[in-house]
Tab-separated table of C-alpha atoms in Angstrom:
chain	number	residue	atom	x	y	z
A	1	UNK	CA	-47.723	-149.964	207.219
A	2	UNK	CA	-47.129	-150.875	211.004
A	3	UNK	CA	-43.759	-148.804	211.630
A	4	UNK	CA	-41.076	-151.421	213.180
A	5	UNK	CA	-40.461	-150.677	217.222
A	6	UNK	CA	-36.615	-149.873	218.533
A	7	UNK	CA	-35.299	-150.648	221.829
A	8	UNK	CA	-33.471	-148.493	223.428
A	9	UNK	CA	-31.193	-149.517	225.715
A	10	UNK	CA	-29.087	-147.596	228.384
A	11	UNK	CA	-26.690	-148.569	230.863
A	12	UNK	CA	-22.902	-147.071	231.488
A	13	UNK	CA	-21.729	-150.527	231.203
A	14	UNK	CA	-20.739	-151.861	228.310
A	15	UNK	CA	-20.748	-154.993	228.802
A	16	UNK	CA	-24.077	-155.475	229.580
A	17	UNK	CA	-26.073	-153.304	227.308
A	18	UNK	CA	-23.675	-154.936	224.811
A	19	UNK	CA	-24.776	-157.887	226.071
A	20	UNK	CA	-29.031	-157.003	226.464
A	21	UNK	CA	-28.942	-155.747	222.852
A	22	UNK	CA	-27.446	-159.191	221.470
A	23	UNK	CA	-30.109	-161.534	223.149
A	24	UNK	CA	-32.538	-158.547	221.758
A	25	UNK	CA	-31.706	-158.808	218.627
A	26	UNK	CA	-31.474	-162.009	218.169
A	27	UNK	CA	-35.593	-162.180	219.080
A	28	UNK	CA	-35.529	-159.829	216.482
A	29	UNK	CA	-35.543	-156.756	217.699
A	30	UNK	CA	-33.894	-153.405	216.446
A	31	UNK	CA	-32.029	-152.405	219.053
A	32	UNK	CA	-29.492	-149.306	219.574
A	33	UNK	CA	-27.527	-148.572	222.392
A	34	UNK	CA	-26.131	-145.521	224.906
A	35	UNK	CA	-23.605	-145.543	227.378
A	36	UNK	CA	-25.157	-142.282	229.443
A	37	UNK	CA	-28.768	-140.704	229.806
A	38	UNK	CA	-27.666	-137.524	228.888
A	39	UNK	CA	-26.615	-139.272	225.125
A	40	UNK	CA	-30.035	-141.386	225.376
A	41	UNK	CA	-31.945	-138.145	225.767
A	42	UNK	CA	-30.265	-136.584	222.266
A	43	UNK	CA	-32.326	-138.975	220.525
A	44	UNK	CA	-35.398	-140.221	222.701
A	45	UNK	CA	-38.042	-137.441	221.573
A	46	UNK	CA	-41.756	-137.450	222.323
A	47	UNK	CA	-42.928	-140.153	219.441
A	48	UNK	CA	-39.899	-142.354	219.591
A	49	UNK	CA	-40.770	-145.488	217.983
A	50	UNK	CA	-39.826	-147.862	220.284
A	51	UNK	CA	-39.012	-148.270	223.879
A	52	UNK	CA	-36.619	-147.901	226.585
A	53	UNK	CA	-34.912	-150.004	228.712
A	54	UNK	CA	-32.497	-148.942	231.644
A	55	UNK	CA	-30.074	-149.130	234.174
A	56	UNK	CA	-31.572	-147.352	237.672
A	57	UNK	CA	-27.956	-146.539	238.694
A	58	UNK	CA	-25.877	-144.822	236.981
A	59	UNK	CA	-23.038	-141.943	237.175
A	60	UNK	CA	-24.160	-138.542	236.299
A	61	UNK	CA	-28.160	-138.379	235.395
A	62	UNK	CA	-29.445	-141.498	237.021
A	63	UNK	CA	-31.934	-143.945	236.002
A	64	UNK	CA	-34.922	-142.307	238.217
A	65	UNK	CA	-33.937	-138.975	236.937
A	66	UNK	CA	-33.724	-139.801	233.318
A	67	UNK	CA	-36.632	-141.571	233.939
A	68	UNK	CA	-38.575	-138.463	235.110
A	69	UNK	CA	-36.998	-136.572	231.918
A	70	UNK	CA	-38.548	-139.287	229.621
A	71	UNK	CA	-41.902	-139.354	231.446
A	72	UNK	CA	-42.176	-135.418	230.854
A	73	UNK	CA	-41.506	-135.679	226.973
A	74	UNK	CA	-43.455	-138.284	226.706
A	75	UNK	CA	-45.614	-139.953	229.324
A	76	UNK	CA	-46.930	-142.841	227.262
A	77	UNK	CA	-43.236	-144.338	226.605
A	78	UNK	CA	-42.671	-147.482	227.747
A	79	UNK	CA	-39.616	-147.750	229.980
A	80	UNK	CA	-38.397	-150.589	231.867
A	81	UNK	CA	-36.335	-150.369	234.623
A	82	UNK	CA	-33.232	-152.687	235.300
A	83	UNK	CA	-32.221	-152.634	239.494
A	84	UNK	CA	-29.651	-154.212	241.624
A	85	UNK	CA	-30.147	-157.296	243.942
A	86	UNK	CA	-32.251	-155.257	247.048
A	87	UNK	CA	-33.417	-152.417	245.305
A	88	UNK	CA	-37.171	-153.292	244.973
A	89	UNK	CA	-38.381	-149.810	246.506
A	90	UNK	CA	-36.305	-148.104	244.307
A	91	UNK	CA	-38.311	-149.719	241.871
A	92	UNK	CA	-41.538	-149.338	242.969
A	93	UNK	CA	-40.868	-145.856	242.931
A	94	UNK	CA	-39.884	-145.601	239.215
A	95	UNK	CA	-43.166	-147.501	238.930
A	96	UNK	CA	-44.918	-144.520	240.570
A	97	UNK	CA	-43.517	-142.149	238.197
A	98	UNK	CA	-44.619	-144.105	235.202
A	99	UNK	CA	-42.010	-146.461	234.504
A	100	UNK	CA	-43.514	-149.674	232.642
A	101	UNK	CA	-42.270	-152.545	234.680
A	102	UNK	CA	-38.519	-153.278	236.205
A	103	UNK	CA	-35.939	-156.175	236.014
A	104	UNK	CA	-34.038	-157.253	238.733
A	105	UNK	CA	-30.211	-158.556	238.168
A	106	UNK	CA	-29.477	-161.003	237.680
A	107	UNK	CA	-32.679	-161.276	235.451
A	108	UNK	CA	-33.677	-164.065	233.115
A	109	UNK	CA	-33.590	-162.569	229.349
A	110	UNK	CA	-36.924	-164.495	229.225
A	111	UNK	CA	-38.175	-162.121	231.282
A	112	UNK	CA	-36.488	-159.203	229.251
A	113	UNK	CA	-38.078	-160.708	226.119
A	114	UNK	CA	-41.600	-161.062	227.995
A	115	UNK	CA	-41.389	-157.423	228.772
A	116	UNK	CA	-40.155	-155.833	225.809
A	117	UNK	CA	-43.303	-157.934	223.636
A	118	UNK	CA	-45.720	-156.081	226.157
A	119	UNK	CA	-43.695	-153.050	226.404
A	120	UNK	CA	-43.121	-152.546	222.112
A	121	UNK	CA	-46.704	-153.935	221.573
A	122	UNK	CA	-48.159	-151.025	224.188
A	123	UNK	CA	-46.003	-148.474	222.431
A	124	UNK	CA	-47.292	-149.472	218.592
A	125	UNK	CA	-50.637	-149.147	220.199
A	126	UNK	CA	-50.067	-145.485	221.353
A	127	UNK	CA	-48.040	-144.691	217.857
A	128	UNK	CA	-50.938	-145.972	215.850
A	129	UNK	CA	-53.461	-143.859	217.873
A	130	UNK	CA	-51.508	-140.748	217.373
A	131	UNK	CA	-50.932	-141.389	213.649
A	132	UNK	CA	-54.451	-141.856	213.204
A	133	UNK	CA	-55.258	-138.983	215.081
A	134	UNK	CA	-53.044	-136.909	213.091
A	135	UNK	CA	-54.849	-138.252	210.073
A	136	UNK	CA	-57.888	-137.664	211.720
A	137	UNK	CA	-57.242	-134.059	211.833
A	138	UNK	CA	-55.547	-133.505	208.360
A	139	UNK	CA	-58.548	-132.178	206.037
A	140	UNK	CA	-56.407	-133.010	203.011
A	141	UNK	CA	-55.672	-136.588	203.721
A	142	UNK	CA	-59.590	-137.203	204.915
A	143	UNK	CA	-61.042	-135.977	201.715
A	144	UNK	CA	-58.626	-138.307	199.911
A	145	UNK	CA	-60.460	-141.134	201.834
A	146	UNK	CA	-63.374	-140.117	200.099
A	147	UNK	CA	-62.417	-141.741	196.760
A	148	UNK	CA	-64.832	-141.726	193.887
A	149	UNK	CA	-65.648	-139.525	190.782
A	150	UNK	CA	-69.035	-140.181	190.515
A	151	UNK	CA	-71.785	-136.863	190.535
A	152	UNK	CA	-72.605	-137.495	193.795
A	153	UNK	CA	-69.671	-138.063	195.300
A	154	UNK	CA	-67.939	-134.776	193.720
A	155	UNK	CA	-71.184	-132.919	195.348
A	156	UNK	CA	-70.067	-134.059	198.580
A	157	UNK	CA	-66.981	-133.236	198.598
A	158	UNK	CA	-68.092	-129.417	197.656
A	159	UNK	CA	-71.148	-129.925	200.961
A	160	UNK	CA	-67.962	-130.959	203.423
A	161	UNK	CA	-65.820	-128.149	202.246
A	162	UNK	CA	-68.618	-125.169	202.141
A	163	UNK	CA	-70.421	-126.400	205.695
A	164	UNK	CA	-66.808	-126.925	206.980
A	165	UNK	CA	-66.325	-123.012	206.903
A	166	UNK	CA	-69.689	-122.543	208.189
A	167	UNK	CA	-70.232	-122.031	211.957
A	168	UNK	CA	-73.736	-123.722	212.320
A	169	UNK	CA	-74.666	-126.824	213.350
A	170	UNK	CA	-74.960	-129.958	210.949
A	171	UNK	CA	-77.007	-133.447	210.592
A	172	UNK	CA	-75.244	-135.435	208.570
A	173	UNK	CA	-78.311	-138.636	207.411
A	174	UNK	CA	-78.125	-141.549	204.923
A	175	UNK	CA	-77.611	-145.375	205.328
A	176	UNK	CA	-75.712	-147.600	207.289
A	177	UNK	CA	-71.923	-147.854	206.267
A	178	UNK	CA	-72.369	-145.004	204.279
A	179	UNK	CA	-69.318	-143.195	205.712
A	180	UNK	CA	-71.670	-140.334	207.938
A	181	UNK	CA	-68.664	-140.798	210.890
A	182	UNK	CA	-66.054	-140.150	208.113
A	183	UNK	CA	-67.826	-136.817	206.239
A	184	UNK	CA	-68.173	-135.500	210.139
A	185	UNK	CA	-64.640	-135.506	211.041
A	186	UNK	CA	-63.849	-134.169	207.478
A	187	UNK	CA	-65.938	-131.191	208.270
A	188	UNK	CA	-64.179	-130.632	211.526
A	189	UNK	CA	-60.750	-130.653	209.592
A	190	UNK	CA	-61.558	-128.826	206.943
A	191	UNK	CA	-62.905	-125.648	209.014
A	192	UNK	CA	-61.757	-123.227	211.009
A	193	UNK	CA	-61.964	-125.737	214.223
A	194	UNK	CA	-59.356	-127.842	212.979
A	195	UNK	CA	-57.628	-127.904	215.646
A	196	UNK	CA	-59.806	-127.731	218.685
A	197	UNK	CA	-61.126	-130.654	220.239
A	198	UNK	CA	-63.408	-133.257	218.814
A	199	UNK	CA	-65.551	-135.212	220.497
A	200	UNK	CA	-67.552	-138.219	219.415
A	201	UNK	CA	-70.301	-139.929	221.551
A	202	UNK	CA	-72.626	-142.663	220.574
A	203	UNK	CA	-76.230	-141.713	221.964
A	204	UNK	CA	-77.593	-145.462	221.505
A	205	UNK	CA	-74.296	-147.032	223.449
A	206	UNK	CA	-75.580	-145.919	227.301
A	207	UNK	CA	-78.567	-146.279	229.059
A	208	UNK	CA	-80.137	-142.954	229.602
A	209	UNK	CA	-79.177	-141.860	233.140
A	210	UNK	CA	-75.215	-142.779	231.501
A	211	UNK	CA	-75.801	-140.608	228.314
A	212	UNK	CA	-76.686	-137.777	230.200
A	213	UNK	CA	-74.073	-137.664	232.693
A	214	UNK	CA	-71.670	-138.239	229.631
A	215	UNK	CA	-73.023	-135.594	227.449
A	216	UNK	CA	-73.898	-132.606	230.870
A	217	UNK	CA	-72.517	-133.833	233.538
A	218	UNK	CA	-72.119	-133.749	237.123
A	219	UNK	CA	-68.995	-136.206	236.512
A	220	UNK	CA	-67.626	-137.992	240.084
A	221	UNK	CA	-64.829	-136.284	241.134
A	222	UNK	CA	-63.012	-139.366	240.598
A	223	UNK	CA	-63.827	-139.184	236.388
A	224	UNK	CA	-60.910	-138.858	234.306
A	225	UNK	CA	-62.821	-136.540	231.961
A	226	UNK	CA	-65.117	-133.726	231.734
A	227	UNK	CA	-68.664	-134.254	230.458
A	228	UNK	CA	-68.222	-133.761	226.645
A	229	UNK	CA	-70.258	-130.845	226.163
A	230	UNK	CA	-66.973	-129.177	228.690
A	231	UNK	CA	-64.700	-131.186	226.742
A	232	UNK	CA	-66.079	-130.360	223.080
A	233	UNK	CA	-65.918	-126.600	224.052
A	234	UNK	CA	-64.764	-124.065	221.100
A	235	UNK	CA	-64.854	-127.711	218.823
A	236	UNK	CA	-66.995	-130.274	217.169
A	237	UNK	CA	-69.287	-132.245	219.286
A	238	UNK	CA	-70.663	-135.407	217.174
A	239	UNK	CA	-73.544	-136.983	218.417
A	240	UNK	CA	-74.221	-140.509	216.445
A	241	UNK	CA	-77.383	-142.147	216.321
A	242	UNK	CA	-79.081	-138.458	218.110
A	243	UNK	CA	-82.704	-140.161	217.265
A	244	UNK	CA	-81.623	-142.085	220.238
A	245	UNK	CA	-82.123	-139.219	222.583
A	246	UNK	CA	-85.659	-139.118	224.923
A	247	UNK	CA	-87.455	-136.087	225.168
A	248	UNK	CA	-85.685	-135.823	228.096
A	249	UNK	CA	-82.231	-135.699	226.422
A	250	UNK	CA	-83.701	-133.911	223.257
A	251	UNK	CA	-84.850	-130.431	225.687
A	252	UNK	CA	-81.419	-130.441	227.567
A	253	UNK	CA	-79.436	-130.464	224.331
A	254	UNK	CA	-81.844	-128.040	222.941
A	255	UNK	CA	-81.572	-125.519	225.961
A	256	UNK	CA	-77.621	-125.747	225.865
A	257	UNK	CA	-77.886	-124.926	222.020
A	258	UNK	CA	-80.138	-121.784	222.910
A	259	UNK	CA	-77.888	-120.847	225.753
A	260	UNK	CA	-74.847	-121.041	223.507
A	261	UNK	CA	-76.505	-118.473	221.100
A	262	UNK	CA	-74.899	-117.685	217.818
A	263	UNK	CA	-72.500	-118.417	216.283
A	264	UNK	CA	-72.596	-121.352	218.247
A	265	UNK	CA	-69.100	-121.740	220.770
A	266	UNK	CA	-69.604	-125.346	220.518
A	267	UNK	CA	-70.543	-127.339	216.805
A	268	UNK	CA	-72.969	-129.892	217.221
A	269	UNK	CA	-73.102	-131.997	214.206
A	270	UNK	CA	-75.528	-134.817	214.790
A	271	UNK	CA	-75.902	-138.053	212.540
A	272	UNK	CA	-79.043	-139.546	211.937
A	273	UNK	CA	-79.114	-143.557	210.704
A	274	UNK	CA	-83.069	-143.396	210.030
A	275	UNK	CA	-83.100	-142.797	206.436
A	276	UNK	CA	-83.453	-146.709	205.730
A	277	UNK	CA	-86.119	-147.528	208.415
A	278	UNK	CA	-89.137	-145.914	207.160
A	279	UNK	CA	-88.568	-142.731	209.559
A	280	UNK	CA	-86.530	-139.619	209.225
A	281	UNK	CA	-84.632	-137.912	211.989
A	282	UNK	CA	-87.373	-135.196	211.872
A	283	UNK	CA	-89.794	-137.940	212.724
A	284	UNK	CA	-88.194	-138.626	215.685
A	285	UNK	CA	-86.857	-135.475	216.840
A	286	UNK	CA	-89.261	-132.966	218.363
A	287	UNK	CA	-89.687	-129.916	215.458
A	288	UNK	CA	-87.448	-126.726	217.428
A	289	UNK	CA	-84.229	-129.015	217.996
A	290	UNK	CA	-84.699	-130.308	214.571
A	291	UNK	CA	-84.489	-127.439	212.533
A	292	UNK	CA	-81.702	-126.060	215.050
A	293	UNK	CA	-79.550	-129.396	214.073
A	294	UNK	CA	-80.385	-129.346	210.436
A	295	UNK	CA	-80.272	-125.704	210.067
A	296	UNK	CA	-77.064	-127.172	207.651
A	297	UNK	CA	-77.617	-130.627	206.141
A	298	UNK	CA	-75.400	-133.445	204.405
A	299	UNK	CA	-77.007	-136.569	202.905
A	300	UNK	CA	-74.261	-139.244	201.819
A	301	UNK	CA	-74.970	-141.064	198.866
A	302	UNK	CA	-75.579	-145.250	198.881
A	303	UNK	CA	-73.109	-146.891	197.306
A	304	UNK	CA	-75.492	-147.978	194.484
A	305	UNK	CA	-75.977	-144.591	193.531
A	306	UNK	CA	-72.187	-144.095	192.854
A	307	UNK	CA	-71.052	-145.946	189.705
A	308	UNK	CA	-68.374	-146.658	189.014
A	309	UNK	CA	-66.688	-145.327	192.017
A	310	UNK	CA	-68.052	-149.200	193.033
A	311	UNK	CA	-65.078	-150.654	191.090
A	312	UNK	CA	-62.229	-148.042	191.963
A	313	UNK	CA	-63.566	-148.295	195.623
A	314	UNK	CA	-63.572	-152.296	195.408
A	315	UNK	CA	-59.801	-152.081	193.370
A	316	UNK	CA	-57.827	-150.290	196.251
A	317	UNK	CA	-59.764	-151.965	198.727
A	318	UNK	CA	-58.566	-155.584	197.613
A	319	UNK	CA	-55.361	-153.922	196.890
A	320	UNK	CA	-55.157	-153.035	200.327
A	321	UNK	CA	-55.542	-156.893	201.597
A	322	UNK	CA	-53.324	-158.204	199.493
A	323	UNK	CA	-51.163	-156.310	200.496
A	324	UNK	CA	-52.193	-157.155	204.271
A	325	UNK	CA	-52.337	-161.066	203.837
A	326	UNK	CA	-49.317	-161.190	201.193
A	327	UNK	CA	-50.870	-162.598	197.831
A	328	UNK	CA	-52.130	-160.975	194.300
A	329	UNK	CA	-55.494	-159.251	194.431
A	330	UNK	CA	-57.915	-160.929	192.394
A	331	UNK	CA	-58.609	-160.369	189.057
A	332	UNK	CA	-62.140	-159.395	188.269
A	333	UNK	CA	-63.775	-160.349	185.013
A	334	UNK	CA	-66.075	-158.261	183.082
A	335	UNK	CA	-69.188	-160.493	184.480
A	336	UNK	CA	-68.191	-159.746	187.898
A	337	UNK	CA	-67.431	-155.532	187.733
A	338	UNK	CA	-70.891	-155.741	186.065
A	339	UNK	CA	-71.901	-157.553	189.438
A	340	UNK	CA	-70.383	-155.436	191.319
A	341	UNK	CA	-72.344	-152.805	189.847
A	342	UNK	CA	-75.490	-153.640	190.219
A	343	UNK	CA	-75.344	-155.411	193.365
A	344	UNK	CA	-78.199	-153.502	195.789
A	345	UNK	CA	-75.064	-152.866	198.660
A	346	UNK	CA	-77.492	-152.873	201.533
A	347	UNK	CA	-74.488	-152.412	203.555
A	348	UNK	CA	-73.171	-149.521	201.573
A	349	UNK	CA	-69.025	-149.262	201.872
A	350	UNK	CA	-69.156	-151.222	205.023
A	351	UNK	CA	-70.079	-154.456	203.361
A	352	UNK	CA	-68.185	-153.748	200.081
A	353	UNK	CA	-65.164	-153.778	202.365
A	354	UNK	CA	-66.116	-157.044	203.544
A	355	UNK	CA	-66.486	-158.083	200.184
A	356	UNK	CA	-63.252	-157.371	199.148
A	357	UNK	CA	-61.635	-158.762	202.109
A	358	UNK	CA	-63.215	-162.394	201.604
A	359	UNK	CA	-62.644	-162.403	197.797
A	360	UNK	CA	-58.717	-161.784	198.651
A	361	UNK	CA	-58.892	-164.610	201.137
A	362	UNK	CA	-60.348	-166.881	198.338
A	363	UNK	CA	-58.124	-165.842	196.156
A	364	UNK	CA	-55.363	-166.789	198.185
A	365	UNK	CA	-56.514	-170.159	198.591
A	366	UNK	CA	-56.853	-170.379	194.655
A	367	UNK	CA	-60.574	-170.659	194.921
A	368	UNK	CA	-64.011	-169.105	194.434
A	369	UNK	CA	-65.246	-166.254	192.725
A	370	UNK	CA	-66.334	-162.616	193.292
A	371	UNK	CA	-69.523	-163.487	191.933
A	372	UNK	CA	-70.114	-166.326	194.638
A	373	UNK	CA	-69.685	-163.476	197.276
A	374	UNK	CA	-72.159	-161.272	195.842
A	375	UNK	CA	-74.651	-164.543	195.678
A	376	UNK	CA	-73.760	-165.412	199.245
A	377	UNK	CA	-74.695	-161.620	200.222
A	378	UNK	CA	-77.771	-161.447	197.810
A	379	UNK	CA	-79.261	-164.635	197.084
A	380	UNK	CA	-81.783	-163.668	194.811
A	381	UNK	CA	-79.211	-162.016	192.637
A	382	UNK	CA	-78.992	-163.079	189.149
A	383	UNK	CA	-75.830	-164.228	187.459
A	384	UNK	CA	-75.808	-161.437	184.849
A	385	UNK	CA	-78.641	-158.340	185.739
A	386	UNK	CA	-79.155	-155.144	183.619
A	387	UNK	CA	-81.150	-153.123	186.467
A	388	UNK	CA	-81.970	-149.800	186.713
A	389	UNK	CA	-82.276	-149.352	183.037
A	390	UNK	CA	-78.266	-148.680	182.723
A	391	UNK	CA	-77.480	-149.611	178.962
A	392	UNK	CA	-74.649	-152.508	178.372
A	393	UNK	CA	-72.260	-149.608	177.194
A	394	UNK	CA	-71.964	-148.019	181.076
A	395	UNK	CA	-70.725	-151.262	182.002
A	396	UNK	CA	-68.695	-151.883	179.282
A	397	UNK	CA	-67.027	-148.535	179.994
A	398	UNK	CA	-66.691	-148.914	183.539
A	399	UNK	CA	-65.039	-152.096	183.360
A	400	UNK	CA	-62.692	-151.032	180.410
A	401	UNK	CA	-61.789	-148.131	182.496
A	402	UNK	CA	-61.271	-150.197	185.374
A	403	UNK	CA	-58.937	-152.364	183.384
A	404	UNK	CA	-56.178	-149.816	182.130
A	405	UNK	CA	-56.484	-148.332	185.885
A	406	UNK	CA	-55.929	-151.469	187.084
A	407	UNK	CA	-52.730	-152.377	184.610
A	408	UNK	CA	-51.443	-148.794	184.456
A	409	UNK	CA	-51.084	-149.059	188.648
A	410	UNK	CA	-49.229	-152.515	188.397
A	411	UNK	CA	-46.897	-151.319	186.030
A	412	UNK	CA	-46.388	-148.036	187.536
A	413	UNK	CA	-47.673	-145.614	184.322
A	414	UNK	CA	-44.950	-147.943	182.222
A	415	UNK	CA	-47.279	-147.392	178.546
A	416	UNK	CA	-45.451	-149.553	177.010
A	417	UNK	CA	-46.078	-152.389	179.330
A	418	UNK	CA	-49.562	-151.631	179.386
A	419	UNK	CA	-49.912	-151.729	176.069
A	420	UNK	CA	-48.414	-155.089	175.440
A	421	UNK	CA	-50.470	-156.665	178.254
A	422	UNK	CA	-53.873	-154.944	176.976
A	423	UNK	CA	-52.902	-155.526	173.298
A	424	UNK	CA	-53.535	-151.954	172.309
A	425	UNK	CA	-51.566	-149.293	170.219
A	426	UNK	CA	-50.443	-146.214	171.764
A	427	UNK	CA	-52.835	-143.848	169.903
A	428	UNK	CA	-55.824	-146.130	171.379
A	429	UNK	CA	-54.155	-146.308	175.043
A	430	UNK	CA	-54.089	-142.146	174.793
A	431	UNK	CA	-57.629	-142.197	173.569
A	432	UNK	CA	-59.798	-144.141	176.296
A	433	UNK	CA	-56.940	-142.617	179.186
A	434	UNK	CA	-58.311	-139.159	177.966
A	435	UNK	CA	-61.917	-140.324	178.036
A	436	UNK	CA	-61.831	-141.738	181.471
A	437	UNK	CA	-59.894	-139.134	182.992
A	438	UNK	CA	-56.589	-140.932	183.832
A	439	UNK	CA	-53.244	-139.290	183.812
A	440	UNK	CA	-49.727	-141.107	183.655
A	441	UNK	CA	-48.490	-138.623	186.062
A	442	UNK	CA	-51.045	-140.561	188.812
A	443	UNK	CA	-49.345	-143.948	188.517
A	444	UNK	CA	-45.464	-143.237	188.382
């Protein structure tokens, strides 16, 4: 959930940061208030959740100084500046050192709202960003992204935590939407890189002449960054789509690997989105950087290869827009998790995301069916299809477990409540829980 933005406000008059925080809050905004910048500064730390608006001058710390304070705990908070009738240069200046934009008094509090929507909506930007890098770089919280019991899906979980302690370089191959993006920052966080840098560059988003100045450099002196083989150095470098690369590209990435000699300063894990087209990435790579790249290898599993996982994937997932769009997920019938089953999911987790998304929007409106989607997707689908030789009782199973999953999560592990709304005794309730692996303890 989107954390709520503050507003900070500091001036050593009361009267009008009394005065700033009641038109504030009245555009709903949470606002709180200090009468000094050394107080302010107490409580302004580096991920504040808000922003900052303030008086220039003030007794003790002034505005441009406790501006410079804020701008060296945190360079990326918004703060706007409030100056006196003929004190423009004064604010230019505090727009040199990073403040966000300045008001001059009198000002018109439409302007103060106009500000403080850019300003928060800059800040939740930045706070998003970090939390996700956070996430990105907690091994524990990425392997819980990679939801599913299934065989395969257990196996890959063991691959990313093995190769993650390994120091050689990886291709990670398989389909489109598979989650190849995901398992490679896993394996970064779950090794002993964790927390160097970790790069990511697309191979078939520049032209040529771009990629290579992006991956080797020289960079203009005027470039904010350093090519990413510099910038990846003692980390992970991910190269996406690396059948992209010429022969060009393909012996100056193999002549840094052999210059880095082993182990390896620099990982290189490369992903590969051939597996589907007819060619492999050793089809397109030439044979001595192949085998370098692959010398450790991850294949991630289709979706249609992973169950059930389909419907717990599919549950949280609608769970997740509802929640998003504020209505009840839909309900899924035994005709539809069988479906969902046996759809082909050229798209993999990528589409079944889209799925989900569109069958919460029709639910909202009180109309359609899950099984319309999948026909929309896969027009030659059947209503009802037994493929792949599965018997009825694996889909019987998989939608019974999906079922008291389903009602033990609403009712947050209340048994007795499931039991009433599934019409089953406790003893039965205990059985098929114990059969398919679920645990009261998950759900309270």
């Amino acid at each position: 959930m989107t954390q709520a933005m503050k507003i900070a406000i500091v001036d050593d008059e009361q009267d009008m940061r009394q005065s700033i925080s009641q038109w504030l809050a009245l555009s709903g905004y949470d606002t709180e208030t200090f009468g000094s910048a050394e107080d302010a500064l107490k409580v302004l730390g580096p991920d504040y959740p808000g922003i900052v608006i303030s008086d220039i001058k003030m007794p003790g710390m002034d505005g441009m100084q406790f501006l410079k304070k804020l701008m060296g705990n945190d360079s990326a908070l918004p703060v706007i500046m409030i100056t006196g009738h003929g004190d423009v240069p004064m604010a230019v200046e505090a727009m040199r050192v990073g403040a966000f934009d300045f008001l001059e008094k009198p000002f018109n509090p439409d302007r103060m709202n106009e500000l403080a929507k850019k300003a928060t909506g800059a800040r939740r930007l930045v706070m998003d960003n970090r939390a996700l890098r956070r996430e990105l770089s907690d091994g524990g919280q990425l392997m819980k992204k990679l939801i599913g019991q299934s065989p395969v899906m257990e196996r890959l979980r063991e691959d990313i935590l093995d190769l993650g302690q390994a120091d050689g370089h990886v291709l990670i191959d398989g389909e489109t939407g598979t989650g190849k993006t995901l398992v490679a920052h896993a394996l970064h966080a779950v090794g002993s890189r964790a927390g160097k840098k970790f790069v990511l560059i697309s191979c078939g988003a520049y032209e040529e002449e771009a990629l290579s100045k992006r991956l080797f450099g020289p960079m203009n002196p005027e470039d904010a960054q350093l090519p990413a083989i510099e910038e990846a150095r003692g980390g992970t470098l991910v190269l996406e789509d690396i059948e992209a690369l010429s022969e060009t590209m393909q012996a100056r990435l193999l002549s840094v690997i052999n210059e880095q000699g082993a182990p390896a300063e620099t990982r290189i894990v490369a992903i590969s989105n051939l597996q589907e087209a007819g060619r492999t990435c050793e089809d397109a790579l030439r044979a001595d950087l192949f085998y370098r790249l692959a010398a450790l290898r991850i294949t991630v599993p289709p979706l249609r290869q992973r169950g059930e996982d389909i419907l717990t994937l599919f549950t949280r997932l609608s769970e997740q827009f509802s929640d998003e769009y504020g209505c009840d997920a839909p309900q899924v019938s035994a005709q539809e998790a069988a479906q969902l089953l046996q759809a082909p999911w050229p798209g993999n987790v990528r589409q079944l995301i889209n799925v989900a998304e569109r069958a919460v929007l029709q639910s909202r409106r009180g109309s359609g069916t899950i099984a319309s989607l999948l026909m929309n997707d896969h027009e030659d689908m059947q209503p009802v299809m037994t493929t792949e030789g599965k018997p009825l009782k694996e889909y019987v199973e998989a939608f019974e477990r999906m079922l008291i999953d389903n009602t033990m999560r609403r009712h947050r592990g209340s048994i007795a409540s499931v039991m009433e709304e599934l019409c089953l005794p406790r003893r039965t309730l205990n059985e098929k829980m114990a059969k398919y692996g679920l645990q009261r303890s998950d759900y309270l």
